Amino acid sequence: MQFELDTLLRKNIKELKPYSSARDEYKGKEGVFFDANENPFGSTLGVNYNRYPDPLQLDLKEKISKVKGIPVKNIFIGNGSDEAIDILFRAFCNPGVDNAIICPPTYGMYEVSANINDVQIVKVPLTAEEFQLDTKQILKSINKNSKLFFVCCPNNPTGNGVKWASIKTILENFNGIVVIDEAYINFASYNSLVPELLNYPNLVILQTLSKAWGLAGLRIGMAFASKDIIDIFNKIKPPYNINSASQTEAMNALDKVEEINTMIKTIVAERKKIADALSTISCIIKIYPSEANFLLVKTTEPDKIYNYLIANNMVVRNRSKVQLCDGCLRITIGTSEQNQQLISLLKKY
Ligand SMILES: *Cc1c(COP(=O)(O)O)cnc(C)c1O
C-alpha cells in the first residue's frame, strides 16, 4: 500500500491558510480581552457565555483522552459525527471528480454528505442476510478517484458487527482513507478498533456521545486518527464549532463513566429480553443479531405494523424500503416498561 496523505489531500485544502481566531492568537485565560468584540458586561444568563469557546476544546479533549486512552493530538471533536463526515468529503474529495465507496444498507448520512459535496457514491452492497463486506467487489470497485471508504461497525440499520479481517483487507489494499463508524461500539461484545490507529495511517474512527452517552442534544461527535489527519480536520472546521455549553456539559458527563456503564449493561440486557419476546410474536419473521442499542426485525406487513404502532403513539423506524431490508422495522431498545408496552401491542396486532 502506498498511502500518501499529502497526495490524497485536495490542493485547495493543502494551500488553505486557515482562519486565525482571536483565541488562537492569545490562549491565556487571564487578561482584559479587547480582542474579540465580546460584550464586556457578561451575558444575561449569568454564565460566561459572553466569551467565545476554546476553538480546540482542549479541556474536553483531555477528558476524552483519559476515558478512551487516546492522546489529545489524535482527537477531533465535531458538532456531531455528521460534521466529521462532511469534513472528510471536503478534505479529500474533489467535487464532480472523486468518489467514495459505501456498503448499503448503512447509515444514510454518508450518501447525503457526498451529495451535498457533489461527490459520487459507489455502492457495494453488504452480503445478503449476513450483512458482511463483499471485499472482492469492493476492491474491484476502487479506482484512481476513490478517496474514502465508509464502514459502519456495528452497522446501522442492521445492528451486526463487520468482520475485522475484511476491514483489514480494505485498509491494506486501498490508498484512500478508511472510515470506521463506531457510533454503537459501547453496546458491542467486541472492542473498539482504536488501537489499530497505530498500525494504519489511513484509518479514521468515528465515535459519538449521542448514543450510549445519552447526549444527542449536545451534538458531540469524535474522530480519532493520526495527528496529520486531525490537523487537517482542525484546519477546515469552523473556528468555534463546539459551543461552550456543550463543552462544559460533555465534560461533566464524562466524569460519570460508572453510571453510563450501568445504563449500557441495562440496555444490552433489555436487548436480549425484547429479542426473546419478539421471537414468539407471529407478525415477526426474523430478528437479526444486534451488537447495538436497536434491533432490526423482519415483519409480515411493515407498513401496516408501522402505522398501527404510530396510531398507538409508538414510533419505530420503517426500513422496509431499504436495500436488503425488505419487510424490516428498526426498533430502538427503550426502558423495560416501554419495551413491555411495545411487546404487548405487537402481541395484539
Ligand atoms: C447516530 C449515528 C451517528 C451519530 O451522529 P451524531 O451526529 O454524532 O449524533 C453516527 N453514525 C451512525 C451510524 C449513527 O447511527
mmCIF file of N, CA, C and O in Angstrom, residues 106-107 110 131-133 150-156 158-164 166-167 179-186 188 190-193 205-207 291-292:
data_model
loop_
_atom_site.group_PDB
_atom_site.id
_atom_site.type_symbol
_atom_site.label_atom_id
_atom_site.label_comp_id
_atom_site.label_asym_id
_atom_site.label_seq_id
_atom_site.Cartn_x
_atom_site.Cartn_y
_atom_site.Cartn_z
ATOM 1 N N THR A 106 -26.673 0.959 5.014
ATOM 2 C CA THR A 106 -25.862 1.560 6.070
ATOM 3 C C THR A 106 -26.385 2.952 6.406
ATOM 4 O O THR A 106 -27.426 3.379 5.893
ATOM 5 N N TYR A 107 -25.672 3.649 7.269
ATOM 6 C CA TYR A 107 -26.075 4.973 7.749
ATOM 7 C C TYR A 107 -26.256 5.942 6.567
ATOM 8 O O TYR A 107 -25.373 6.034 5.703
ATOM 9 N N TYR A 110 -23.681 9.244 5.024
ATOM 10 C CA TYR A 110 -22.509 9.197 4.132
ATOM 11 C C TYR A 110 -22.910 9.643 2.731
ATOM 12 O O TYR A 110 -22.227 10.456 2.098
ATOM 13 N N PHE A 131 -24.925 -9.579 6.145
ATOM 14 C CA PHE A 131 -24.552 -8.154 6.167
ATOM 15 C C PHE A 131 -23.058 -7.940 6.401
ATOM 16 O O PHE A 131 -22.662 -7.134 7.249
ATOM 17 N N GLN A 132 -22.233 -8.710 5.671
ATOM 18 C CA GLN A 132 -20.775 -8.548 5.777
ATOM 19 C C GLN A 132 -20.239 -7.863 4.519
ATOM 20 O O GLN A 132 -20.939 -7.751 3.514
ATOM 21 N N LEU A 133 -18.974 -7.388 4.591
ATOM 22 C CA LEU A 133 -18.377 -6.715 3.436
ATOM 23 C C LEU A 133 -18.130 -7.714 2.306
ATOM 24 O O LEU A 133 -17.655 -8.827 2.542
ATOM 25 N N PHE A 150 -16.299 3.982 3.546
ATOM 26 C CA PHE A 150 -17.005 4.032 4.833
ATOM 27 C C PHE A 150 -17.504 2.651 5.228
ATOM 28 O O PHE A 150 -18.126 1.955 4.427
ATOM 29 N N VAL A 151 -17.243 2.268 6.471
ATOM 30 C CA VAL A 151 -17.862 1.061 7.012
ATOM 31 C C VAL A 151 -18.362 1.385 8.419
ATOM 32 O O VAL A 151 -17.682 2.069 9.197
ATOM 33 N N CYS A 152 -19.580 0.946 8.703
ATOM 34 C CA CYS A 152 -20.215 1.253 9.983
ATOM 35 C C CYS A 152 -20.221 -0.040 10.801
ATOM 36 O O CYS A 152 -20.734 -1.057 10.342
ATOM 37 N N CYS A 153 -19.657 -0.003 12.012
ATOM 38 C CA CYS A 153 -19.425 -1.244 12.750
ATOM 39 C C CYS A 153 -19.501 -1.023 14.264
ATOM 40 O O CYS A 153 -18.600 -0.416 14.812
ATOM 41 N N PRO A 154 -20.559 -1.487 14.944
ATOM 42 C CA PRO A 154 -21.750 -2.175 14.449
ATOM 43 C C PRO A 154 -22.516 -1.320 13.435
ATOM 44 O O PRO A 154 -22.564 -0.098 13.576
ATOM 45 N N ASN A 155 -23.110 -2.018 12.461
ATOM 46 C CA ASN A 155 -23.752 -1.287 11.362
ATOM 47 C C ASN A 155 -25.171 -0.839 11.713
ATOM 48 O O ASN A 155 -25.918 -1.549 12.363
ATOM 49 N N ASN A 156 -25.509 0.352 11.258
ATOM 50 C CA ASN A 156 -26.863 0.874 11.306
ATOM 51 C C ASN A 156 -27.405 0.809 9.877
ATOM 52 O O ASN A 156 -26.731 1.308 8.983
ATOM 53 N N THR A 158 -28.549 -2.501 10.368
ATOM 54 C CA THR A 158 -28.638 -3.962 10.519
ATOM 55 C C THR A 158 -28.268 -4.433 11.922
ATOM 56 O O THR A 158 -28.720 -5.486 12.360
ATOM 57 N N GLY A 159 -27.402 -3.689 12.617
ATOM 58 C CA GLY A 159 -27.073 -3.993 14.011
ATOM 59 C C GLY A 159 -25.881 -4.926 14.208
ATOM 60 O O GLY A 159 -25.379 -5.048 15.322
ATOM 61 N N ASN A 160 -25.420 -5.560 13.134
ATOM 62 C CA ASN A 160 -24.333 -6.539 13.298
ATOM 63 C C ASN A 160 -22.952 -5.889 13.252
ATOM 64 O O ASN A 160 -22.779 -4.778 12.745
ATOM 65 N N GLY A 161 -21.976 -6.616 13.756
ATOM 66 C CA GLY A 161 -20.585 -6.209 13.611
ATOM 67 C C GLY A 161 -20.055 -6.691 12.277
ATOM 68 O O GLY A 161 -20.520 -7.690 11.751
ATOM 69 N N VAL A 162 -19.103 -5.936 11.730
ATOM 70 C CA VAL A 162 -18.480 -6.321 10.460
ATOM 71 C C VAL A 162 -17.130 -6.952 10.779
ATOM 72 O O VAL A 162 -16.398 -6.452 11.640
ATOM 73 N N LYS A 163 -16.804 -8.049 10.114
ATOM 74 C CA LYS A 163 -15.586 -8.795 10.451
ATOM 75 C C LYS A 163 -14.321 -7.974 10.239
ATOM 76 O O LYS A 163 -14.115 -7.374 9.192
ATOM 77 N N TRP A 164 -13.463 -7.978 11.264
ATOM 78 C CA TRP A 164 -12.210 -7.230 11.215
ATOM 79 C C TRP A 164 -11.345 -7.677 10.043
ATOM 80 O O TRP A 164 -10.731 -6.854 9.356
ATOM 81 N N SER A 166 -12.064 -8.551 7.112
ATOM 82 C CA SER A 166 -12.423 -7.931 5.836
ATOM 83 C C SER A 166 -12.123 -6.430 5.841
ATOM 84 O O SER A 166 -11.706 -5.873 4.827
ATOM 85 N N ILE A 167 -12.300 -5.783 6.983
ATOM 86 C CA ILE A 167 -11.947 -4.353 7.072
ATOM 87 C C ILE A 167 -10.439 -4.200 6.862
ATOM 88 O O ILE A 167 -9.957 -3.321 6.149
ATOM 89 N N VAL A 179 -12.828 4.842 6.759
ATOM 90 C CA VAL A 179 -13.532 5.415 7.902
ATOM 91 C C VAL A 179 -14.370 4.326 8.559
ATOM 92 O O VAL A 179 -15.222 3.724 7.901
ATOM 93 N N ILE A 180 -14.102 4.055 9.821
ATOM 94 C CA ILE A 180 -14.914 3.086 10.566
ATOM 95 C C ILE A 180 -15.793 3.868 11.537
ATOM 96 O O ILE A 180 -15.285 4.571 12.414
ATOM 97 N N ASP A 181 -17.097 3.762 11.351
ATOM 98 C CA ASP A 181 -18.040 4.494 12.200
ATOM 99 C C ASP A 181 -18.448 3.598 13.371
ATOM 100 O O ASP A 181 -19.162 2.614 13.192
ATOM 101 N N GLU A 182 -17.971 3.959 14.554
ATOM 102 C CA GLU A 182 -18.247 3.160 15.756
ATOM 103 C C GLU A 182 -19.281 3.827 16.668
ATOM 104 O O GLU A 182 -19.162 3.784 17.890
ATOM 105 N N ALA A 183 -20.310 4.407 16.080
ATOM 106 C CA ALA A 183 -21.327 5.107 16.882
ATOM 107 C C ALA A 183 -21.937 4.198 17.954
ATOM 108 O O ALA A 183 -22.345 4.663 19.014
ATOM 109 N N TYR A 184 -21.997 2.885 17.666
ATOM 110 C CA TYR A 184 -22.663 1.947 18.582
ATOM 111 C C TYR A 184 -21.702 1.036 19.322
ATOM 112 O O TYR A 184 -22.111 0.028 19.897
ATOM 113 N N ILE A 185 -20.410 1.362 19.319
ATOM 114 C CA ILE A 185 -19.394 0.448 19.858
ATOM 115 C C ILE A 185 -19.624 0.117 21.336
ATOM 116 O O ILE A 185 -19.314 -0.984 21.782
ATOM 117 N N ASN A 186 -20.215 1.060 22.106
ATOM 118 C CA ASN A 186 -20.406 0.814 23.546
ATOM 119 C C ASN A 186 -21.361 -0.340 23.834
ATOM 120 O O ASN A 186 -21.381 -0.865 24.934
ATOM 121 N N ALA A 188 -21.433 -3.125 21.914
ATOM 122 C CA ALA A 188 -20.931 -4.320 21.216
ATOM 123 C C ALA A 188 -20.222 -5.262 22.174
ATOM 124 O O ALA A 188 -19.721 -4.869 23.224
ATOM 125 N N TYR A 190 -17.567 -6.786 21.299
ATOM 126 C CA TYR A 190 -16.145 -6.742 20.936
ATOM 127 C C TYR A 190 -15.601 -5.328 21.160
ATOM 128 O O TYR A 190 -16.374 -4.378 21.340
ATOM 129 N N ASN A 191 -14.275 -5.208 21.116
ATOM 130 C CA ASN A 191 -13.644 -3.930 21.429
ATOM 131 C C ASN A 191 -13.572 -2.986 20.232
ATOM 132 O O ASN A 191 -13.643 -3.417 19.082
ATOM 133 N N SER A 192 -13.386 -1.710 20.538
ATOM 134 C CA SER A 192 -13.164 -0.693 19.520
ATOM 135 C C SER A 192 -11.887 -1.007 18.735
ATOM 136 O O SER A 192 -10.963 -1.641 19.241
ATOM 137 N N LEU A 193 -11.833 -0.528 17.492
ATOM 138 C CA LEU A 193 -10.634 -0.737 16.666
ATOM 139 C C LEU A 193 -9.619 0.401 16.844
ATOM 140 O O LEU A 193 -8.626 0.458 16.112
ATOM 141 N N ILE A 205 -11.437 6.728 12.765
ATOM 142 C CA ILE A 205 -12.518 6.085 13.523
ATOM 143 C C ILE A 205 -13.450 7.158 14.076
ATOM 144 O O ILE A 205 -12.990 8.141 14.676
ATOM 145 N N LEU A 206 -14.746 6.991 13.827
ATOM 146 C CA LEU A 206 -15.740 7.941 14.339
ATOM 147 C C LEU A 206 -16.450 7.350 15.545
ATOM 148 O O LEU A 206 -16.805 6.171 15.544
ATOM 149 N N GLN A 207 -16.618 8.165 16.571
ATOM 150 C CA GLN A 207 -17.479 7.795 17.701
ATOM 151 C C GLN A 207 -18.322 9.017 18.039
ATOM 152 O O GLN A 207 -18.155 10.077 17.444
ATOM 153 N N GLU A 291 -25.480 -5.952 17.812
ATOM 154 C CA GLU A 291 -24.403 -5.510 18.700
ATOM 155 C C GLU A 291 -24.634 -4.052 19.076
ATOM 156 O O GLU A 291 -23.724 -3.380 19.557
ATOM 157 N N ALA A 292 -25.852 -3.547 18.830
ATOM 158 C CA ALA A 292 -26.128 -2.118 19.031
ATOM 159 C C ALA A 292 -27.309 -1.933 19.987
ATOM 160 O O ALA A 292 -27.751 -2.886 20.613
#
